[in-house]
mmCIF file of C-alpha atoms in Angstrom:
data_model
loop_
_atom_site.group_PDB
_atom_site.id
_atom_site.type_symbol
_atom_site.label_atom_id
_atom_site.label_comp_id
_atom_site.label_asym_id
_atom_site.label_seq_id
_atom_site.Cartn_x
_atom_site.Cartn_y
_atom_site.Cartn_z
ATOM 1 C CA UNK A 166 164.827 129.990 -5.280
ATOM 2 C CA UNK A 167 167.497 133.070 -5.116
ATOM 3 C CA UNK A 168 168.123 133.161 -9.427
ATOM 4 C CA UNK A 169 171.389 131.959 -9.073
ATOM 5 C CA UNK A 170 173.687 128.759 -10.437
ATOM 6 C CA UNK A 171 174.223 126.249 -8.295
ATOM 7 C CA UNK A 172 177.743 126.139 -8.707
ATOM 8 C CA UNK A 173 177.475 130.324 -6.800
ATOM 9 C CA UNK A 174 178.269 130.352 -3.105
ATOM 10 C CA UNK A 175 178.904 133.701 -2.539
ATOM 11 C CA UNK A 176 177.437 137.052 -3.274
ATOM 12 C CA UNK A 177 179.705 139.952 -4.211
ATOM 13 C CA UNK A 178 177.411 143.213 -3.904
ATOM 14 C CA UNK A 179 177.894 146.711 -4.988
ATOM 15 C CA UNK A 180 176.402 148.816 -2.331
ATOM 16 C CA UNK A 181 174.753 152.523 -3.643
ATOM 17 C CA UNK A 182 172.102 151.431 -6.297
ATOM 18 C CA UNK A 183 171.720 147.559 -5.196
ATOM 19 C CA UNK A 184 171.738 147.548 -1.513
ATOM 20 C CA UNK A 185 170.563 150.928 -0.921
ATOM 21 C CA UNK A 186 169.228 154.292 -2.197
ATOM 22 C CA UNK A 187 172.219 156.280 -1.940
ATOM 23 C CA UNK A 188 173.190 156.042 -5.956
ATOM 24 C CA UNK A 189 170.662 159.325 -6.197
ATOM 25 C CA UNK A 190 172.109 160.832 -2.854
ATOM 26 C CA UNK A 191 175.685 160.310 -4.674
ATOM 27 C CA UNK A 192 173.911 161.655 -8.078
ATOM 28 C CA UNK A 193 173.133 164.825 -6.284
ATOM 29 C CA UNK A 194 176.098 165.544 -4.586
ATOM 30 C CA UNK A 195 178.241 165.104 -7.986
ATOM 31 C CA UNK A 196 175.382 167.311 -9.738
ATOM 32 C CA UNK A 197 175.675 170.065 -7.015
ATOM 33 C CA UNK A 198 179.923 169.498 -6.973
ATOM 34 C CA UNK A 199 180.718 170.136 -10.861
ATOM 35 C CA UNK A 200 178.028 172.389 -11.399
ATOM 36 C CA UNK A 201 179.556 174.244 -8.723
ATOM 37 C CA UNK A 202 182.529 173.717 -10.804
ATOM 38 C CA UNK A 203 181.656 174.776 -13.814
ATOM 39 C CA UNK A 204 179.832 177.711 -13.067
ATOM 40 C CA UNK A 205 183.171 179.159 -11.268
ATOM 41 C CA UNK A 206 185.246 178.315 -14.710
ATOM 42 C CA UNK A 207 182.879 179.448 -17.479
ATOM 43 C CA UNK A 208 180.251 181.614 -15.836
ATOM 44 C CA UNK A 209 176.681 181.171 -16.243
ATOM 45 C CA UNK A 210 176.940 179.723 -19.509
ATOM 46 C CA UNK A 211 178.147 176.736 -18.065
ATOM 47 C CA UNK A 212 177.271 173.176 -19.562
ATOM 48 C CA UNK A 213 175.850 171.315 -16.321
ATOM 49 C CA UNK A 214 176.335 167.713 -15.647
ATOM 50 C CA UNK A 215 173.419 165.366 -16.587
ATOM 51 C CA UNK A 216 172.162 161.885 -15.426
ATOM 52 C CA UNK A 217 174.138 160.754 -18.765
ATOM 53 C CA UNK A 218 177.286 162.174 -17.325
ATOM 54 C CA UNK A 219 176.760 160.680 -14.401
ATOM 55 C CA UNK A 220 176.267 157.001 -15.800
ATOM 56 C CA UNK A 221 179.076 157.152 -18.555
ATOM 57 C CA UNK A 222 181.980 158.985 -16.241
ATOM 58 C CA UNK A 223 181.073 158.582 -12.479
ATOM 59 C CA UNK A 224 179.040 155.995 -11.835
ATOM 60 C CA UNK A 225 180.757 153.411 -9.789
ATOM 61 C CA UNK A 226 184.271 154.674 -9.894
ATOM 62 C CA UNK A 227 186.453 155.746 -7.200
ATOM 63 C CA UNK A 228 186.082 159.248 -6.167
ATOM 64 C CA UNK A 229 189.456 160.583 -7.736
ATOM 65 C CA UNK A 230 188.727 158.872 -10.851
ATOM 66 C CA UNK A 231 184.994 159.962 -11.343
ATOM 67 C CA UNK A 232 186.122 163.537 -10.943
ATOM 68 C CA UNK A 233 188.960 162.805 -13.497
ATOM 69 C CA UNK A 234 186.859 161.248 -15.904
ATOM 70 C CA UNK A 235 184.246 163.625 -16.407
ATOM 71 C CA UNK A 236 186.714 166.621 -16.654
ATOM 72 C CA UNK A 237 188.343 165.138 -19.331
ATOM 73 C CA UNK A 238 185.505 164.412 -21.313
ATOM 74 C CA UNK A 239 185.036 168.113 -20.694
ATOM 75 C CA UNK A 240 188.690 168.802 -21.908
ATOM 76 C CA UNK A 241 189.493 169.573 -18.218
ATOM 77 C CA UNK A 242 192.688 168.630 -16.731
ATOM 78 C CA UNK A 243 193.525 169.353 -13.105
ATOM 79 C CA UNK A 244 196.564 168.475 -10.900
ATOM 80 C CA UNK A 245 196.204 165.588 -8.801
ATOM 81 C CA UNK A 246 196.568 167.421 -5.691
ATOM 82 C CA UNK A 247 196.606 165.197 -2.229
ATOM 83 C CA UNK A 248 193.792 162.739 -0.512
ATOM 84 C CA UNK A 249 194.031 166.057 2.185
ATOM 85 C CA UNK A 250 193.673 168.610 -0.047
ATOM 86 C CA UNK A 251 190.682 171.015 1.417
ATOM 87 C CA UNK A 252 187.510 171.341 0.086
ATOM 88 C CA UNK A 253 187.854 174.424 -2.521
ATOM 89 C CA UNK A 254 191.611 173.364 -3.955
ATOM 90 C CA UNK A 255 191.438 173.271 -7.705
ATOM 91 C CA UNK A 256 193.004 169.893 -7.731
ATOM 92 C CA UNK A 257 191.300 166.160 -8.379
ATOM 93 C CA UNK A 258 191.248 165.519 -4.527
ATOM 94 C CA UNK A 259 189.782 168.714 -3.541
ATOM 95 C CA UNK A 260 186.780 168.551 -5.610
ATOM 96 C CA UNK A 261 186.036 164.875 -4.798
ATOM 97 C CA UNK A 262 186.832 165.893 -1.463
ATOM 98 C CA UNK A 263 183.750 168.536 -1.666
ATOM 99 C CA UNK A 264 181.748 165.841 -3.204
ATOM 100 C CA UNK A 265 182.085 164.392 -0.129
ATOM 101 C CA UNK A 266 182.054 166.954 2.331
ATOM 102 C CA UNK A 267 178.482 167.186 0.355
ATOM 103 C CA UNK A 268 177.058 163.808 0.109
ATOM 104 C CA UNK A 269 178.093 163.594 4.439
ATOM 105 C CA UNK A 270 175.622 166.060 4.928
ATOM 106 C CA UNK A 271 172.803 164.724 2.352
ATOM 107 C CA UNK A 272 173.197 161.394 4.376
ATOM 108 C CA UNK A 273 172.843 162.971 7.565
ATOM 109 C CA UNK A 274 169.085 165.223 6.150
ATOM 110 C CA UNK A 275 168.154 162.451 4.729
ATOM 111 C CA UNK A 276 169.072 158.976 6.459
ATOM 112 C CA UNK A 277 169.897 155.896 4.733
ATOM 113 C CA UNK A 278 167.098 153.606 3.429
ATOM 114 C CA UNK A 279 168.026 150.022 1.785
ATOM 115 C CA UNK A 280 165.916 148.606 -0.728
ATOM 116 C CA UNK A 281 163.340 146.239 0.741
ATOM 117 C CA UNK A 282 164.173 143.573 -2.008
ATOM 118 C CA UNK A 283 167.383 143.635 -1.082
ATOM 119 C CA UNK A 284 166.846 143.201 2.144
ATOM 120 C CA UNK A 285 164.903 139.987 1.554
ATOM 121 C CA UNK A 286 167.549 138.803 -0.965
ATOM 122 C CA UNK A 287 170.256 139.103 1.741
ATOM 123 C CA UNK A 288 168.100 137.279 4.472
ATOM 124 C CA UNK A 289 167.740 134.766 2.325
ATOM 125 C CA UNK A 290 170.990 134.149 0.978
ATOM 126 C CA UNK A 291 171.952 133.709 4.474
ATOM 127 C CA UNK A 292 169.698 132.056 5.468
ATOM 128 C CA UNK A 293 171.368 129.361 2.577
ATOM 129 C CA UNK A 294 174.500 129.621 3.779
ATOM 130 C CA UNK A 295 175.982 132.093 0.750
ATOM 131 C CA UNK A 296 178.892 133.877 2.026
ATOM 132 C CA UNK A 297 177.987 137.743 1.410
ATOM 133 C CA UNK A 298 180.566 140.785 0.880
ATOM 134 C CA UNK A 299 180.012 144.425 -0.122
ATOM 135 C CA UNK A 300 182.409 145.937 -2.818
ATOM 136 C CA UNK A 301 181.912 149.171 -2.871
ATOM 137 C CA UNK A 302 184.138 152.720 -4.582
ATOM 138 C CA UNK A 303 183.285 154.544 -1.634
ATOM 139 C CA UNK A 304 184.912 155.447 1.053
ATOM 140 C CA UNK A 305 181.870 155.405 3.008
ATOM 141 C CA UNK A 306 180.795 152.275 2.931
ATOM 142 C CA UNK A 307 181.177 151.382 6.625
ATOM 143 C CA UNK A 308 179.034 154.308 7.920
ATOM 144 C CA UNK A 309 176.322 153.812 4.721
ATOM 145 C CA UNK A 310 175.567 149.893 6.145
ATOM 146 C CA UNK A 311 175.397 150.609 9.842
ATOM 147 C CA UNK A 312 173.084 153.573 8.656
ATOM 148 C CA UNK A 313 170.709 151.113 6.554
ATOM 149 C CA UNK A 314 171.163 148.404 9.600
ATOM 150 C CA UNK A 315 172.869 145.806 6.856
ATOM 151 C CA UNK A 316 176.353 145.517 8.706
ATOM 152 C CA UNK A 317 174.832 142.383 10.067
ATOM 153 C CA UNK A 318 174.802 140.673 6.476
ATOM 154 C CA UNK A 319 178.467 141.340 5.630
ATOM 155 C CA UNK A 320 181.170 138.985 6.168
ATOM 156 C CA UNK A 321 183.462 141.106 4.252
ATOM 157 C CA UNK A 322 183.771 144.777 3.073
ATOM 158 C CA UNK A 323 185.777 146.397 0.317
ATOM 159 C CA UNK A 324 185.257 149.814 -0.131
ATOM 160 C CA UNK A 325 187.077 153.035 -1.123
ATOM 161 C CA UNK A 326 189.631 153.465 2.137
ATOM 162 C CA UNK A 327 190.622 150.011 0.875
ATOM 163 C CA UNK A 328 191.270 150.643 -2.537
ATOM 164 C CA UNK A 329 193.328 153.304 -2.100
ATOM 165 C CA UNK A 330 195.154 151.811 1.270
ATOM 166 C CA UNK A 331 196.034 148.780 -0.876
ATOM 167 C CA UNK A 332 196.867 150.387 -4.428
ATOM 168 C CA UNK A 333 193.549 148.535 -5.867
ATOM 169 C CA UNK A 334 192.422 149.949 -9.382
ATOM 170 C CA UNK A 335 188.883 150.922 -9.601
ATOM 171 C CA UNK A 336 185.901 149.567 -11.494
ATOM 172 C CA UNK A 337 185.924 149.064 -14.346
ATOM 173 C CA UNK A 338 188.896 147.141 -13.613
ATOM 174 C CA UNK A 339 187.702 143.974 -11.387
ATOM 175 C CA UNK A 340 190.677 144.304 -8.823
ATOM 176 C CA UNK A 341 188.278 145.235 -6.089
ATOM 177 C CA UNK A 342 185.611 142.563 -6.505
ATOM 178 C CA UNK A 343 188.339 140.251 -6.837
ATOM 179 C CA UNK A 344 189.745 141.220 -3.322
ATOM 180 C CA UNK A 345 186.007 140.758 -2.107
ATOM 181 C CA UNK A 346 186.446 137.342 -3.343
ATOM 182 C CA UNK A 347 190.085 136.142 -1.702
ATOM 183 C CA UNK A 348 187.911 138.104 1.146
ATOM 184 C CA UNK A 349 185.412 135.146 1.433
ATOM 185 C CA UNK A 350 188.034 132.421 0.701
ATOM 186 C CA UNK A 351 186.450 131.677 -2.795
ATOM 187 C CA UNK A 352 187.270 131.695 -6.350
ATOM 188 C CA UNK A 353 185.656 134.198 -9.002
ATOM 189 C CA UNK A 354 183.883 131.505 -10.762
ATOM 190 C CA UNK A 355 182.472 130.453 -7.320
ATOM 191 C CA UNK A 356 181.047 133.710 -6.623
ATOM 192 C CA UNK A 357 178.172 136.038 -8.625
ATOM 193 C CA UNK A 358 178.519 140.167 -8.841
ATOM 194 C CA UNK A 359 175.774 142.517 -8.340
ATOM 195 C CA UNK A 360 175.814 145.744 -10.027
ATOM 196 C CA UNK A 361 173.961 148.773 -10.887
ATOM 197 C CA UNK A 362 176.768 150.554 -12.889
ATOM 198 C CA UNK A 363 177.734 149.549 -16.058
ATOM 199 C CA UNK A 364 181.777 150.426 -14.982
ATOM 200 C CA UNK A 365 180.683 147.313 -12.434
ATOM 201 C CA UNK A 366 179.029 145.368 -14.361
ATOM 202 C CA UNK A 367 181.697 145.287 -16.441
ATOM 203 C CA UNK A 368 184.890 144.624 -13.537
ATOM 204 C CA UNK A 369 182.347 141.856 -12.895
ATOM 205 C CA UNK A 370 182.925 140.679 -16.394
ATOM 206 C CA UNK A 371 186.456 141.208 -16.313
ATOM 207 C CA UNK A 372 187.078 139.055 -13.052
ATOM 208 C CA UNK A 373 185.644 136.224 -14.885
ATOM 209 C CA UNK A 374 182.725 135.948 -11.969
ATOM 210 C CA UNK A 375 180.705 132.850 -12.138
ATOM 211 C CA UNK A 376 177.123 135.253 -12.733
ATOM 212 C CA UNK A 377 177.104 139.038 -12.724
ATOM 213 C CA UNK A 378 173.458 140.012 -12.047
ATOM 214 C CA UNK A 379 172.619 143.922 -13.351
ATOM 215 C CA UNK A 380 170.257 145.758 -11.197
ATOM 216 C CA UNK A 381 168.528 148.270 -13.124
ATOM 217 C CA UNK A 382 167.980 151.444 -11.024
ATOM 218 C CA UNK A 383 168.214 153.656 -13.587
ATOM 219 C CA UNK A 384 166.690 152.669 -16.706
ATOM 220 C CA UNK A 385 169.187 151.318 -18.537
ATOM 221 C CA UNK A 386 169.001 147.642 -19.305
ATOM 222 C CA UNK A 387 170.284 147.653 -21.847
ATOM 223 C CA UNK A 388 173.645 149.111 -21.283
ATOM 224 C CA UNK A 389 173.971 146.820 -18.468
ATOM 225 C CA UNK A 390 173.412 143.602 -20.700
ATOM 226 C CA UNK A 391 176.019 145.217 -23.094
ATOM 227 C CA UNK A 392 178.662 145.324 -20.731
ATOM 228 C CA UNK A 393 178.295 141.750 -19.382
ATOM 229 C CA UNK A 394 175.382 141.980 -17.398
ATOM 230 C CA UNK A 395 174.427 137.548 -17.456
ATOM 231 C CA UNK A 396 170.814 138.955 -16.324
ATOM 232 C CA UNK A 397 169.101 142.086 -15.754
ATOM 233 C CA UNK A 398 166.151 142.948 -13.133
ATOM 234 C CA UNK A 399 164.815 146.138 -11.573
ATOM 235 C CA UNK A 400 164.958 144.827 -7.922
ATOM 236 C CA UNK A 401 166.506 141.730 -5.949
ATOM 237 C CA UNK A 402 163.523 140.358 -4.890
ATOM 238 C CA UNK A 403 162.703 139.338 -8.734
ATOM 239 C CA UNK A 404 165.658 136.574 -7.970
ATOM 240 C CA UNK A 405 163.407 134.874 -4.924
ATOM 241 C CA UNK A 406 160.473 134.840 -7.553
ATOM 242 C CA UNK A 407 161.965 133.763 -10.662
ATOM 243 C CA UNK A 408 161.008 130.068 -11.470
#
């Protein structure tokens, strides 16, 4: 009844795309960040950044490393900078750090909403006595669940202060879900991903996870089954209904 092996007892979940509906509030403030960018460097002429962009180079990543991804693939390169750097510094940090300067204040018009599938999926769950953790790249994962009310649910949180505090490498590489897993006190194999990014989908591969579960938010099945996805639905409540 939750679409899972029964040799799974615990649930490792992303937490912008699968939990809640901040992927798009995250899609926006990258959008409005480089195209900011870009418009300062080449004018109006500029090449924007596109959903496709977002999928292949951000999605999923820690900040620093969406922001160098995507300006490579744009023959960009930028020094490194410092995690403090301010807002406008033509360095890495500074322009993730305006991406987030941005996506605060998006998250503060808008609210937080989680996914009422979700929500179901993580009652139940613990209601069956899974242990649950949220992996997540950002570094705003605390203040994202108590927004969307789904602190209760988590028995362990790995998110982007982590990462960086403990020298983790990002998604694609599984370090992080991996630490969500000695989190919880269990073994990969013991434990099942779920991912909307196909950079997670595939650290969830990589970690040699007992089930990584794709959730398709943004239509590209798929992609997710091609980088390890073991199934792929559009929402979590599909699990409780599967037979």
């Amino acid at each position: 009844m939750i679409g899972l092996p029964d040799t799974i007892t615990a649930c490792l979940f992303d937490l912008d795309g699968v939990l809640t509906g901040t992927a798009v509030l995250h899609r926006e403030a990258w959008k409005r960040t480089f195209d900011e960018f870009l418009r300062s460097r080449d004018g109006d002429g500029f090449q924007e950044f596109t959903d496709n962009d977002y999928a292949a180079y951000v999605d999923g990543r820690p900040r620093a490393d969406g922001v160098r991804e995507f300006l490579r693939s744009r023959g960009i390169e930028l020094p490194e900078g410092t995690p403090d750097d301010a807002v406008d510094a033509p360095t890495v940090n500074g322009v993730g750090n305006r991406k987030n300067e941005l996506l605060l204040k998006i998250i503060d018009e808008h609210g937080v909403d989680p996914y009422p599938g979700s929500v179901r999926y993580l009652e139940e769950a613990r209601r069956r006595g899974l242990r649950i953790a949220v992996v997540t790249s950002s570094a705003n994962g605390a203040k994202v669940l108590d927004a969307a009310d789904l602190s209760r649910f988590v028995q362990a949180r790995v998110d982007g202060l982590v990462i960086r505090r403990d020298g983790l490498k990002g998604k694609p590489a599984p370090d992080s879900f991996l630490a969500g897993a000695k989190e919880l006190g269990v073994a990969p194999e013991q434990a099942a991903v779920f991912e909307d990014a196909q950079s997670g989908v595939q650290a969830g591969k990589a970690g040699g996870f007992g089930y990584v579960v794709g959730v398709n938010r943004q239509n590209q099945a798929a992609e997710l089954r091609a980088h390890g996805a073991d199934i792929v639905v559009d929402d979590l409540a599909e699990l409780l209904e599967a037979k």
